[in-house]
Short mmCIF file of C-alpha atoms in Angstrom, two decimals:
data_model
loop_
_atom_site.label_atom_id
_atom_site.label_comp_id
_atom_site.label_asym_id
_atom_site.label_seq_id
_atom_site.Cartn_x
_atom_site.Cartn_y
_atom_site.Cartn_z
CA MET C 1 68.23 -57.41 -14.77
CA LYS C 2 67.79 -53.72 -15.20
CA SER C 3 67.42 -53.70 -18.76
CA LYS C 4 64.34 -52.23 -20.56
CA ARG C 5 63.60 -55.71 -22.08
CA ASN C 6 63.78 -57.66 -18.81
CA PHE C 7 61.26 -55.14 -17.13
CA TRP C 8 58.71 -55.64 -19.91
CA ILE C 9 59.18 -59.31 -19.88
CA ILE C 10 58.28 -59.32 -16.05
CA PHE C 11 55.80 -56.58 -16.00
CA PHE C 12 53.87 -58.43 -18.94
CA LEU C 13 53.97 -61.62 -17.30
CA LEU C 14 52.73 -60.39 -14.04
CA LEU C 15 49.77 -58.80 -15.90
CA VAL C 16 48.84 -62.09 -17.74
CA VAL C 17 48.93 -64.18 -14.80
CA HIS C 18 46.95 -61.74 -12.57
CA ALA C 19 44.46 -61.80 -15.50
CA ILE C 20 44.23 -65.58 -15.48
CA VAL C 21 43.85 -65.53 -11.83
CA ILE C 22 40.93 -62.99 -11.47
CA LEU C 23 39.15 -64.50 -14.65
CA SER C 24 39.00 -67.91 -13.26
CA VAL C 25 37.47 -66.80 -10.02
CA ARG C 26 33.67 -67.39 -9.51
CA TYR C 27 33.18 -66.44 -5.99
CA PHE C 28 35.10 -63.44 -4.60
CA PRO C 29 35.95 -63.01 -0.98
CA PHE C 30 35.35 -59.47 -1.17
CA ALA C 31 32.64 -58.47 1.19
CA ASP C 32 30.42 -56.27 -0.71
CA VAL C 33 30.67 -57.82 -4.30
CA ALA C 34 27.61 -59.78 -3.98
CA SER C 35 25.36 -56.90 -2.92
CA HIS C 36 26.70 -55.08 -6.25
CA LEU C 37 25.99 -58.02 -8.26
CA ALA C 38 22.60 -58.14 -6.72
CA GLU C 39 21.87 -54.51 -7.65
CA GLY C 40 23.18 -55.17 -11.19
CA THR C 41 20.78 -58.06 -11.32
CA ILE C 42 17.77 -56.11 -10.13
CA TYR C 43 18.71 -53.24 -12.44
CA LYS C 44 19.18 -55.49 -15.54
CA TYR C 45 16.11 -57.52 -15.24
CA TYR C 46 13.76 -55.10 -13.46
CA ASN C 47 10.12 -55.36 -14.75
CA GLU C 48 10.63 -58.65 -16.66
CA ALA C 49 8.05 -61.38 -16.12
CA SER C 50 10.61 -63.96 -14.84
CA ASN C 51 10.96 -62.15 -11.36
CA LYS C 52 9.19 -60.21 -8.76
CA PHE C 53 11.72 -57.32 -8.39
CA ASN C 54 9.26 -54.79 -9.00
CA GLU C 55 7.13 -56.02 -6.07
CA TYR C 56 9.91 -55.71 -3.55
CA TYR C 57 12.54 -53.27 -4.79
CA THR C 58 12.61 -49.78 -6.24
CA LEU C 59 15.33 -48.30 -8.52
CA HIS C 60 16.95 -44.87 -7.78
CA TYR C 61 19.85 -44.39 -10.20
CA PHE C 62 19.17 -41.44 -12.52
CA PHE C 63 22.13 -39.08 -12.07
CA TYR C 64 23.04 -40.99 -8.79
CA PRO C 65 26.68 -41.65 -8.09
CA ASN C 66 28.12 -44.90 -7.49
CA THR C 67 25.94 -46.52 -10.35
CA PHE C 68 28.54 -47.22 -12.99
CA HIS C 69 28.50 -50.93 -12.24
CA LEU C 70 24.88 -51.10 -12.85
CA PHE C 71 25.22 -49.92 -16.41
CA PHE C 72 28.40 -51.96 -16.99
CA PHE C 73 26.46 -55.14 -15.68
CA SER C 74 23.71 -54.56 -18.05
CA LEU C 75 25.62 -54.32 -21.28
CA PRO C 76 24.16 -56.94 -23.60
CA ILE C 77 27.52 -58.11 -24.41
CA PHE C 78 27.77 -60.19 -21.09
CA SER C 79 25.60 -63.08 -20.82
CA SER C 80 25.41 -62.55 -16.89
CA VAL C 81 26.30 -60.12 -14.28
CA GLU C 82 28.81 -62.62 -12.83
CA VAL C 83 30.59 -62.64 -16.25
CA ALA C 84 30.67 -58.75 -16.41
CA ASN C 85 31.83 -58.57 -12.74
CA ARG C 86 35.02 -60.74 -13.65
CA VAL C 87 35.57 -58.50 -16.55
CA LEU C 88 35.14 -55.37 -14.55
CA HIS C 89 37.75 -56.72 -11.90
CA PHE C 90 40.12 -57.80 -14.75
CA LEU C 91 39.95 -54.07 -15.96
CA ILE C 92 40.60 -52.66 -12.44
CA ILE C 93 43.50 -54.95 -11.78
CA THR C 94 45.34 -54.71 -15.21
CA SER C 95 44.95 -50.99 -15.66
CA LEU C 96 46.39 -50.11 -12.42
CA PRO C 97 49.83 -51.11 -12.94
CA LEU C 98 49.68 -49.68 -16.57
CA LEU C 99 48.47 -46.36 -15.08
CA VAL C 100 51.28 -46.23 -12.51
CA TYR C 101 53.88 -46.92 -15.18
CA LEU C 102 52.46 -44.21 -17.34
CA ILE C 103 52.63 -41.50 -14.73
CA ILE C 104 56.29 -42.82 -13.83
CA ARG C 105 57.35 -42.38 -17.34
CA GLU C 106 55.85 -38.81 -17.55
CA ILE C 107 57.95 -37.68 -14.44
CA ASN C 108 60.99 -39.65 -15.70
CA GLY C 109 61.07 -41.96 -12.75
CA ASN C 110 62.45 -45.46 -12.28
CA ARG C 111 60.22 -47.79 -14.15
CA TRP C 112 60.92 -50.72 -11.86
CA PHE C 113 58.70 -48.84 -9.27
CA ALA C 114 55.86 -49.64 -11.58
CA LEU C 115 56.32 -53.32 -10.38
CA THR C 116 55.67 -52.11 -6.61
CA SER C 117 52.16 -51.18 -7.72
CA PHE C 118 51.06 -54.87 -8.24
CA VAL C 119 51.25 -55.05 -4.32
CA LEU C 120 48.29 -52.70 -4.44
CA ILE C 121 46.02 -54.17 -6.99
CA TYR C 122 44.12 -56.29 -4.33
CA GLY C 123 43.81 -53.20 -2.34
CA TYR C 124 41.65 -52.23 0.71
CA ASN C 125 38.83 -51.01 -1.53
CA LEU C 126 38.80 -53.78 -3.91
CA THR C 127 39.05 -56.51 -1.29
CA PHE C 128 36.20 -55.02 0.76
CA GLY C 129 34.02 -55.15 -2.24
CA PHE C 130 34.10 -51.31 -2.76
CA THR C 131 34.38 -52.00 -6.61
CA GLY C 132 33.38 -48.72 -7.56
CA ASN C 133 35.88 -47.09 -5.41
CA ALA C 134 38.82 -49.18 -6.60
CA LEU C 135 37.59 -48.22 -10.26
CA ALA C 136 37.53 -44.70 -9.33
CA ASN C 137 40.92 -45.03 -8.01
CA ASP C 138 42.12 -46.02 -11.23
CA VAL C 139 40.46 -43.11 -13.18
CA ILE C 140 41.94 -40.74 -10.71
CA LEU C 141 45.48 -42.10 -11.77
CA LEU C 142 44.35 -41.62 -15.37
CA ILE C 143 43.30 -37.94 -14.75
CA LEU C 144 46.59 -37.30 -12.94
CA TRP C 145 48.35 -38.70 -16.09
CA LEU C 146 46.37 -36.42 -18.23
CA TRP C 147 47.09 -33.54 -16.09
CA LEU C 148 50.79 -34.15 -16.35
CA ARG C 149 50.50 -34.30 -20.19
CA THR C 150 49.01 -30.79 -20.15
CA ILE C 151 52.29 -29.43 -18.99
CA GLU C 152 53.95 -31.15 -22.04
CA LYS C 153 54.04 -28.27 -24.70
CA ARG C 154 53.73 -30.92 -27.36
CA SER C 155 50.62 -32.13 -25.91
CA ASN C 156 47.19 -30.64 -26.89
CA HIS C 157 46.21 -28.81 -23.75
CA LEU C 158 42.35 -28.42 -24.55
CA LEU C 159 41.96 -32.16 -25.50
CA ASN C 160 43.68 -33.06 -22.16
CA MET C 161 41.48 -30.81 -20.21
CA ILE C 162 38.33 -32.07 -22.13
CA GLY C 163 39.40 -35.48 -21.08
CA ILE C 164 40.02 -34.46 -17.37
CA ALA C 165 36.40 -33.09 -17.34
CA ALA C 166 34.84 -36.35 -18.82
CA PHE C 167 36.97 -38.70 -16.59
CA LEU C 168 35.80 -36.74 -13.37
CA ILE C 169 32.30 -37.33 -14.41
CA VAL C 170 33.37 -41.27 -14.74
CA VAL C 171 34.69 -40.95 -11.40
CA TYR C 172 31.34 -39.64 -9.96
CA PHE C 173 29.17 -42.40 -11.45
CA SER C 174 31.88 -44.88 -9.89
CA HIS C 175 32.29 -43.49 -6.34
CA ALA C 176 30.92 -39.96 -5.03
CA MET C 177 33.76 -39.55 -2.36
CA VAL C 178 36.57 -40.20 -4.90
CA ALA C 179 34.81 -37.68 -6.96
CA LEU C 180 35.19 -35.06 -4.32
CA PHE C 181 38.93 -36.10 -3.80
CA GLY C 182 39.31 -35.57 -7.76
CA LEU C 183 37.92 -32.22 -7.47
CA MET C 184 40.22 -31.19 -4.64
CA MET C 185 43.10 -32.73 -6.79
CA VAL C 186 42.36 -30.85 -9.92
CA GLY C 187 41.34 -27.86 -8.20
CA ALA C 188 44.52 -27.81 -6.26
CA PHE C 189 46.55 -28.28 -9.67
CA LEU C 190 44.73 -25.40 -11.25
CA LEU C 191 45.42 -22.96 -8.43
CA TYR C 192 48.99 -23.70 -7.95
CA ARG C 193 49.65 -23.76 -11.99
CA TYR C 194 47.59 -20.60 -12.64
CA LYS C 195 48.26 -18.77 -9.41
CA ASN C 196 49.68 -15.69 -11.34
CA ASN C 197 47.20 -15.75 -14.23
CA PHE C 198 43.60 -15.31 -13.00
CA GLY C 199 42.19 -15.39 -16.65
CA LYS C 200 43.65 -18.91 -17.22
CA LEU C 201 42.60 -20.09 -13.94
CA VAL C 202 39.10 -19.24 -14.46
CA LEU C 203 38.93 -20.78 -18.06
CA ASN C 204 40.44 -24.04 -17.16
CA SER C 205 38.18 -24.21 -14.09
CA PHE C 206 35.35 -24.65 -16.36
CA SER C 207 36.69 -28.38 -16.45
CA LEU C 208 35.33 -28.84 -12.94
CA LEU C 209 31.79 -27.39 -13.53
CA PRO C 210 30.10 -30.63 -14.77
CA LEU C 211 31.29 -32.63 -11.82
CA GLY C 212 30.58 -29.75 -9.38
CA ALA C 213 26.92 -29.53 -10.79
CA LEU C 214 26.45 -33.27 -10.56
CA ILE C 215 27.36 -33.26 -6.95
CA ALA C 216 25.33 -30.56 -6.11
CA TYR C 217 22.28 -31.85 -7.76
CA TRP C 218 22.67 -35.22 -6.04
CA TRP C 219 23.28 -33.94 -2.72
CA PHE C 220 20.78 -31.38 -2.22
CA PHE C 221 17.85 -32.72 -4.46
CA LEU C 222 18.16 -36.31 -5.06
CA GLN C 223 19.64 -37.99 -1.84
CA LYS C 224 17.17 -36.53 0.64
CA SER C 225 14.12 -37.52 -1.32
CA ALA C 226 15.29 -41.18 -1.33
CA GLU C 227 16.60 -41.65 2.32
CA GLY C 228 12.97 -42.23 3.54
CA THR C 229 12.80 -45.83 2.34
CA THR C 230 16.21 -47.04 4.10
CA GLU C 231 17.02 -48.09 7.64
CA TYR C 232 19.02 -44.87 7.78
CA THR C 233 16.96 -42.10 9.67
CA PRO C 234 18.38 -38.46 9.05
CA THR C 235 16.31 -36.91 11.81
CA GLU C 236 18.35 -38.59 14.31
CA VAL C 237 21.49 -36.55 13.77
CA SER C 238 22.66 -34.50 11.03
CA THR C 239 25.79 -34.93 9.00
CA GLY C 240 27.04 -31.59 10.28
CA ALA C 241 26.18 -32.16 13.77
CA PHE C 242 27.80 -35.80 13.79
CA MET C 243 31.09 -34.35 12.45
CA LYS C 244 31.32 -31.65 15.05
CA GLU C 245 30.88 -34.11 17.60
CA TYR C 246 33.22 -36.61 16.06
CA TYR C 247 36.13 -34.19 15.73
CA ALA C 248 35.46 -32.94 19.39
CA ARG C 249 35.41 -36.25 21.05
CA GLU C 250 36.60 -39.22 18.97
CA PHE C 251 39.04 -38.00 16.18
CA TRP C 252 42.25 -37.82 18.31
CA VAL C 253 41.43 -40.72 20.57
CA THR C 254 41.53 -43.24 17.53
CA TYR C 255 44.09 -41.17 15.42
CA LEU C 256 46.91 -43.70 15.89
CA ASP C 257 44.70 -46.21 14.07
CA ARG C 258 45.35 -44.45 10.97
CA VAL C 259 49.02 -45.92 10.74
CA LYS C 260 47.07 -49.05 9.40
CA PHE C 261 47.51 -47.60 5.94
CA LEU C 262 50.62 -49.77 6.05
CA VAL C 263 48.83 -52.95 6.24
CA ALA C 264 45.46 -52.15 5.00
CA ASP C 265 45.94 -53.58 1.43
CA ASN C 266 47.02 -57.19 2.13
CA ALA C 267 46.16 -57.83 5.93
CA GLN C 268 43.27 -60.00 4.68
CA LEU C 269 45.74 -62.64 3.39
CA PHE C 270 45.92 -64.25 6.68
CA ALA C 271 44.07 -63.87 10.09
CA GLY C 272 45.30 -61.83 13.01
CA ILE C 273 48.74 -60.56 13.43
CA ILE C 274 50.28 -63.01 10.74
CA GLY C 275 48.23 -61.21 8.17
CA LYS C 276 49.33 -57.59 9.47
CA VAL C 277 53.14 -58.65 9.38
CA VAL C 278 52.78 -60.10 5.80
CA ALA C 279 51.11 -57.02 4.76
CA LEU C 280 53.62 -54.77 6.27
CA LEU C 281 56.45 -56.86 4.60
CA LEU C 282 54.83 -56.29 1.31
CA THR C 283 54.41 -52.88 1.74
CA LEU C 284 58.05 -52.14 2.82
CA ILE C 285 59.01 -52.26 -0.88
CA ILE C 286 57.08 -49.06 -1.12
CA VAL C 287 57.99 -47.21 2.15
CA VAL C 288 61.55 -48.19 2.65
CA PRO C 289 62.67 -45.80 -0.38
CA ILE C 290 60.57 -42.79 1.49
CA ALA C 291 62.15 -43.63 4.68
CA VAL C 292 65.66 -43.34 3.11
CA LEU C 293 64.82 -40.15 1.59
CA LEU C 294 63.51 -38.71 4.85
CA TYR C 295 66.90 -39.82 6.41
CA GLN C 296 68.84 -38.04 3.86
CA TYR C 297 66.94 -34.95 4.16
CA PHE C 298 66.69 -34.67 8.05
CA VAL C 299 69.80 -36.65 9.09
CA LYS C 300 72.46 -36.33 6.36
CA ARG C 301 71.01 -32.88 5.04
CA SER C 302 71.34 -34.28 1.53
CA LYS C 303 68.94 -32.86 -1.03
CA THR C 304 68.24 -35.86 -3.37
CA ILE C 305 65.17 -33.92 -4.96
CA PRO C 306 66.03 -30.15 -4.90
CA LEU C 307 63.17 -28.49 -2.97
CA ASN C 308 63.53 -25.26 -5.05
CA SER C 309 62.75 -27.05 -8.28
CA LEU C 310 59.16 -28.07 -6.92
CA LEU C 311 58.20 -24.41 -6.81
CA ASP C 312 58.34 -24.29 -10.55
CA PRO C 313 54.51 -24.66 -11.91
CA ASN C 314 56.11 -26.22 -15.16
CA ASN C 315 57.70 -29.35 -13.12
CA LYS C 316 55.61 -32.30 -13.40
CA PHE C 317 57.00 -33.64 -10.13
CA THR C 318 55.40 -30.63 -8.37
CA TYR C 319 51.88 -32.08 -9.02
CA ILE C 320 53.08 -35.52 -7.69
CA ILE C 321 53.58 -33.61 -4.26
CA ILE C 322 50.42 -31.75 -4.57
CA PHE C 323 48.64 -35.14 -5.20
CA PHE C 324 50.54 -36.64 -2.11
CA PHE C 325 49.38 -33.80 0.24
CA VAL C 326 45.68 -34.09 -0.99
CA SER C 327 45.74 -37.81 -0.44
CA LEU C 328 47.46 -37.45 2.82
CA GLY C 329 44.94 -34.85 4.04
CA CYS C 330 42.01 -37.03 3.00
CA TYR C 331 43.43 -39.95 4.72
CA PHE C 332 44.62 -38.18 8.00
CA ILE C 333 41.85 -35.63 8.27
CA LEU C 334 38.52 -37.26 7.15
CA PRO C 335 36.29 -38.98 9.77
CA SER C 336 36.00 -42.64 9.97
CA ARG C 337 32.39 -42.54 9.29
CA ILE C 338 29.35 -40.23 8.82
CA PRO C 339 25.70 -41.25 9.77
CA GLY C 340 24.63 -44.12 7.23
CA GLN C 341 28.22 -44.70 5.67
CA GLU C 342 31.37 -46.11 6.73
CA PRO C 343 34.33 -46.52 6.42
CA LEU C 344 35.47 -43.29 5.00
CA TYR C 345 39.36 -42.14 5.44
CA GLU C 346 40.40 -45.78 5.04
CA ARG C 347 39.47 -45.67 1.57
CA PHE C 348 42.34 -43.38 0.68
CA SER C 349 45.12 -45.68 1.95
CA THR C 350 45.81 -47.06 -1.53
CA ILE C 351 45.80 -43.63 -3.01
CA LEU C 352 48.31 -42.37 -0.44
CA LEU C 353 50.61 -45.36 -1.32
CA PHE C 354 50.29 -44.68 -5.02
CA ALA C 355 51.84 -41.07 -4.05
CA LEU C 356 54.79 -42.71 -2.19
CA ILE C 357 55.42 -45.08 -5.24
CA PHE C 358 55.60 -41.99 -7.57
CA ILE C 359 57.92 -40.11 -5.19
CA GLY C 360 60.03 -43.14 -4.65
CA SER C 361 60.58 -43.41 -8.21
CA LYS C 362 62.65 -40.30 -8.28
CA ILE C 363 65.11 -41.29 -5.62
CA PRO C 364 68.25 -41.92 -7.41
CA GLU C 365 69.72 -44.45 -4.86
CA PHE C 366 67.07 -46.94 -5.85
CA ASN C 367 67.88 -46.85 -9.68
CA SER C 368 69.78 -50.06 -9.10
CA ARG C 369 69.93 -53.75 -10.05
CA PHE C 370 69.28 -54.54 -6.36
CA PHE C 371 66.00 -52.79 -6.11
CA ALA C 372 64.83 -54.38 -9.48
CA TYR C 373 65.39 -57.69 -8.08
CA ALA C 374 63.62 -56.75 -4.87
CA ALA C 375 60.57 -55.28 -6.66
CA THR C 376 60.19 -58.52 -8.72
CA LEU C 377 60.50 -60.71 -5.93
CA VAL C 378 57.82 -59.08 -3.84
CA ALA C 379 55.55 -58.64 -6.84
CA VAL C 380 55.81 -62.52 -7.39
CA LEU C 381 55.44 -63.40 -3.99
CA HIS C 382 52.31 -61.35 -3.71
CA LEU C 383 50.88 -62.87 -6.70
CA ALA C 384 51.45 -66.13 -5.35
CA LEU C 385 49.81 -65.42 -1.90
CA TRP C 386 46.65 -63.98 -3.58
CA ALA C 387 46.18 -66.69 -6.17
CA GLN C 388 46.24 -69.23 -3.16
CA TYR C 389 43.74 -67.08 -1.21
CA LEU C 390 41.25 -66.94 -3.96
CA TYR C 391 41.83 -70.62 -4.97
CA GLN C 392 41.15 -71.72 -1.46
CA PHE C 393 38.21 -69.68 -0.96
CA ASN C 394 36.62 -70.94 -4.26
CA GLN C 395 37.49 -74.49 -3.26
CA GLU C 396 35.53 -74.02 0.05
CA ASN C 397 32.61 -72.72 -1.88
CA LYS C 398 32.56 -74.95 -5.11
CA ASN C 399 29.21 -76.51 -4.05
CA PHE C 400 27.68 -73.28 -2.65
CA ALA C 401 25.10 -73.07 -5.62
CA GLN C 402 23.43 -76.16 -4.63
CA VAL C 403 22.01 -74.79 -1.53
CA PHE C 404 19.59 -72.25 -3.01
CA PRO C 405 15.72 -73.31 -3.87
CA GLN C 406 14.88 -73.24 -7.55
CA ASP C 407 11.58 -71.28 -6.85
CA ASN C 408 12.17 -67.56 -7.16
CA SER C 409 8.84 -66.47 -6.35
CA LYS C 410 9.39 -66.94 -2.54
CA VAL C 411 11.17 -64.65 -0.06
CA LEU C 412 14.62 -65.89 1.34
CA SER C 413 16.00 -64.51 4.56
CA TYR C 414 19.50 -64.92 5.82
CA MET C 415 20.98 -66.08 9.08
CA ASN C 416 24.85 -65.86 9.03
CA TYR C 417 26.69 -67.18 12.19
CA ASP C 418 30.31 -67.77 10.33
CA PRO C 419 31.03 -64.55 8.48
CA PHE C 420 34.86 -65.04 8.42
CA TYR C 421 37.17 -66.31 5.87
CA ARG C 422 40.74 -65.91 7.11
CA GLY C 423 39.71 -63.19 9.95
CA ARG C 424 37.75 -61.21 7.45
CA MET C 425 33.92 -61.01 7.26
CA VAL C 426 33.20 -61.92 3.68
CA TYR C 427 29.88 -63.69 3.86
CA ASP C 428 27.56 -60.79 4.81
CA HIS C 429 25.83 -60.44 1.52
CA TYR C 430 26.00 -64.37 0.03
CA GLN C 431 22.31 -64.30 0.47
CA CYS C 432 22.32 -62.33 -2.57
CA TYR C 433 23.39 -64.94 -5.00
CA TYR C 434 19.61 -65.96 -4.78
CA ILE C 435 18.86 -62.60 -6.55
CA ILE C 436 21.99 -63.10 -8.81
CA GLN C 437 21.61 -66.80 -9.74
CA HIS C 438 17.94 -67.17 -9.50
CA GLN C 439 16.37 -63.81 -9.76
CA GLY C 440 14.62 -64.51 -6.41
CA ILE C 441 13.79 -62.13 -3.44
CA THR C 442 15.93 -61.91 -0.53
CA THR C 443 16.39 -59.82 2.48
CA SER C 444 19.64 -57.72 1.97
CA LYS C 445 21.44 -54.69 3.29
CA ILE C 446 21.36 -53.15 -0.22
CA ILE C 447 17.74 -51.75 0.43
CA ASP C 448 19.02 -49.94 3.67
CA TYR C 449 22.32 -48.21 2.52
CA ARG C 450 21.97 -44.36 2.82
CA PHE C 451 23.59 -43.92 -0.48
CA GLY C 452 22.21 -47.08 -2.29
CA MET C 453 20.33 -47.05 -5.69
CA ILE C 454 18.03 -50.02 -4.79
CA ARG C 455 15.50 -49.33 -2.27
CA ARG C 456 12.78 -51.30 -0.58
CA LYS C 457 9.38 -51.21 -2.00
CA GLU C 458 7.02 -50.28 1.14
CA SER C 459 4.33 -52.68 -0.23
CA GLY C 460 6.75 -55.43 -0.35
CA GLY C 461 7.59 -55.36 3.31
CA LEU C 462 11.06 -56.63 3.26
CA PRO C 463 12.67 -56.31 6.74
CA SER C 464 15.97 -55.16 7.36
CA GLN C 465 18.84 -57.72 7.10
CA GLU C 466 20.03 -58.36 10.67
CA ARG C 467 23.43 -59.58 11.63
CA MET C 468 23.14 -62.92 13.24
CA TYR C 469 26.77 -63.13 14.46
CA PHE C 470 26.02 -59.87 16.46
CA ASN C 471 23.15 -61.84 18.23
CA GLU C 472 20.67 -59.56 16.80
CA ASN C 473 17.09 -60.51 16.97
CA PRO C 474 15.78 -62.82 13.96
CA ARG C 475 12.15 -62.61 14.42
CA LYS C 476 11.30 -59.99 11.80
CA LEU C 477 13.32 -61.96 9.50
CA LEU C 478 11.39 -65.17 10.40
CA GLN C 479 8.09 -63.57 9.99
CA LYS C 480 8.43 -62.65 6.15
CA ALA C 481 10.74 -65.59 5.29
CA ASP C 482 9.68 -68.63 3.03
CA TYR C 483 13.03 -69.80 3.17
CA LEU C 484 15.92 -69.38 5.51
CA LEU C 485 19.38 -69.53 4.30
CA VAL C 486 21.81 -70.30 7.20
CA ARG C 487 25.50 -70.16 7.55
CA GLY C 488 27.48 -71.95 10.38
CA LYS C 489 25.65 -73.46 13.39
CA ILE C 490 22.47 -71.47 14.87
CA PRO C 491 23.24 -70.74 18.57
CA ALA C 492 21.02 -72.04 21.31
CA ASN C 493 19.01 -68.95 21.77
CA HIS C 494 18.11 -68.50 18.24
CA GLN C 495 17.39 -72.20 17.89
CA ARG C 496 14.77 -71.96 20.87
CA ILE C 497 13.07 -69.19 18.87
CA LEU C 498 12.87 -71.46 15.56
CA ASP C 499 11.60 -74.30 17.81
CA SER C 500 8.97 -72.22 19.53
CA LEU C 501 7.60 -71.04 16.09
CA ASN C 502 7.73 -74.69 14.66
CA THR C 503 7.35 -73.14 11.18
CA PHE C 504 10.61 -74.25 9.47
CA THR C 505 12.01 -77.39 8.55
CA LYS C 506 15.52 -78.16 7.24
CA VAL C 507 15.69 -79.26 3.48
CA LYS C 508 19.37 -79.17 2.67
CA ASP C 509 22.89 -79.22 3.86
CA VAL C 510 25.74 -78.08 1.53
CA ASP C 511 28.94 -77.73 3.43
CA ASN C 512 28.67 -74.97 5.96
CA TRP C 513 25.50 -73.85 4.55
CA HIS C 514 21.81 -74.87 5.38
CA LEU C 515 18.58 -74.28 3.73
CA LEU C 516 15.20 -74.16 5.94
CA LYS C 517 11.93 -74.01 4.37
CA ARG C 518 8.49 -72.91 5.74
CA LYS C 519 6.49 -76.20 6.50
CA SER C 520 3.36 -74.24 4.79
CA ILE C 521 4.76 -74.19 1.11
#
């Protein structure tokens, strides 16, 4: 079982089956995916005669972060943004285990630990629909691998540093917060490696300048000019004032919540405590080796990994430890939110577990046949659970496309009273499929995100998308709407509002979806 041939057979089969699963998905139960597809559709077809996008939305994307998906979805090789989205998910999912394997090989670790990374491919960011964040995490792994290559004397140092600079820019356009992480990570690497050589430190630090310039230009010039058209109001409280108050009052009160990095990547497989238990059991394949390592150091006083070797700036594993501490700091120190943006620290749970995989791969006690069997079993079980999760969701929504009106010249509003699938809110943006599949106009949170690239056009007058399951008032949505897309059963208080207006009539029922039409059209 421990042979190299057996490893590659299992690794390749897992990659192939995951690829088949993800490419067969039409509707993703990943909360924000539909909103990103809508952004991509608006960007791709803006100013075309087939729609009225330019009457209701404006674009803010030039030099903006988090815009990679706009450009990717608009590539002419894709017949639709939905096809492009499946390809993007395929690339994110299949590249992650390969990159983990390359890094483990670079540090001479146990290759079987690469199988444990399959447990993270449907990680916190990907399954919340933070697709750019998930992509950026993969690129961070690529940058880490390139850095480890710079230490190899036979490797071309200049080309590796140029590659690091280039991929840091890719991270910026994928996700700004991960770009800041990349800046800290590479900066820490440079400071440690060249701590005794100021000239080389300065010279190699030029690789950080393009990313630093982009971040500064975005934050101080682009961002503030675009916030006025969103629901976010920067005059209420500044980011700095909020963080001062957060760390003074809320930070320690909620600190124990951060232990959820142990379950964050797979808890949505089942609702409630069952999901958390399953997620924890899957994560044990990563954390048990670390627990054994800590036991050896602090109880048995056994130096499995000699600490003095970690002080050598030419030791590749030293930078894995630095990577671990940077990710640990981001996860356990960053706030949970800032004005107009959340979550924050939770997004680093997967990166933190990457670091634990790399450390675990160096523990000799797990270089065994038993661990190879265990890693294989967990990876296969994880695959089966996720395949069933995705299949059931698509079965439940196989008729969803039939609910939309064919006329894309009208405005559709969304009243969502049943946002959950297995305990997670995944239907918040499903009205966006009117944009995606029909190039229609709909209310959506995408025009109110503080850091979004699609904004409301004031003359279009689209109201903010309220959350009906929180009993928010629907009157503004009703005033502008020609159609109402309803999920679930309308509660009595909102039904009374509809009845009093007497302006809508139901025209379609498709499973748990309902379409109401304004009587005057």
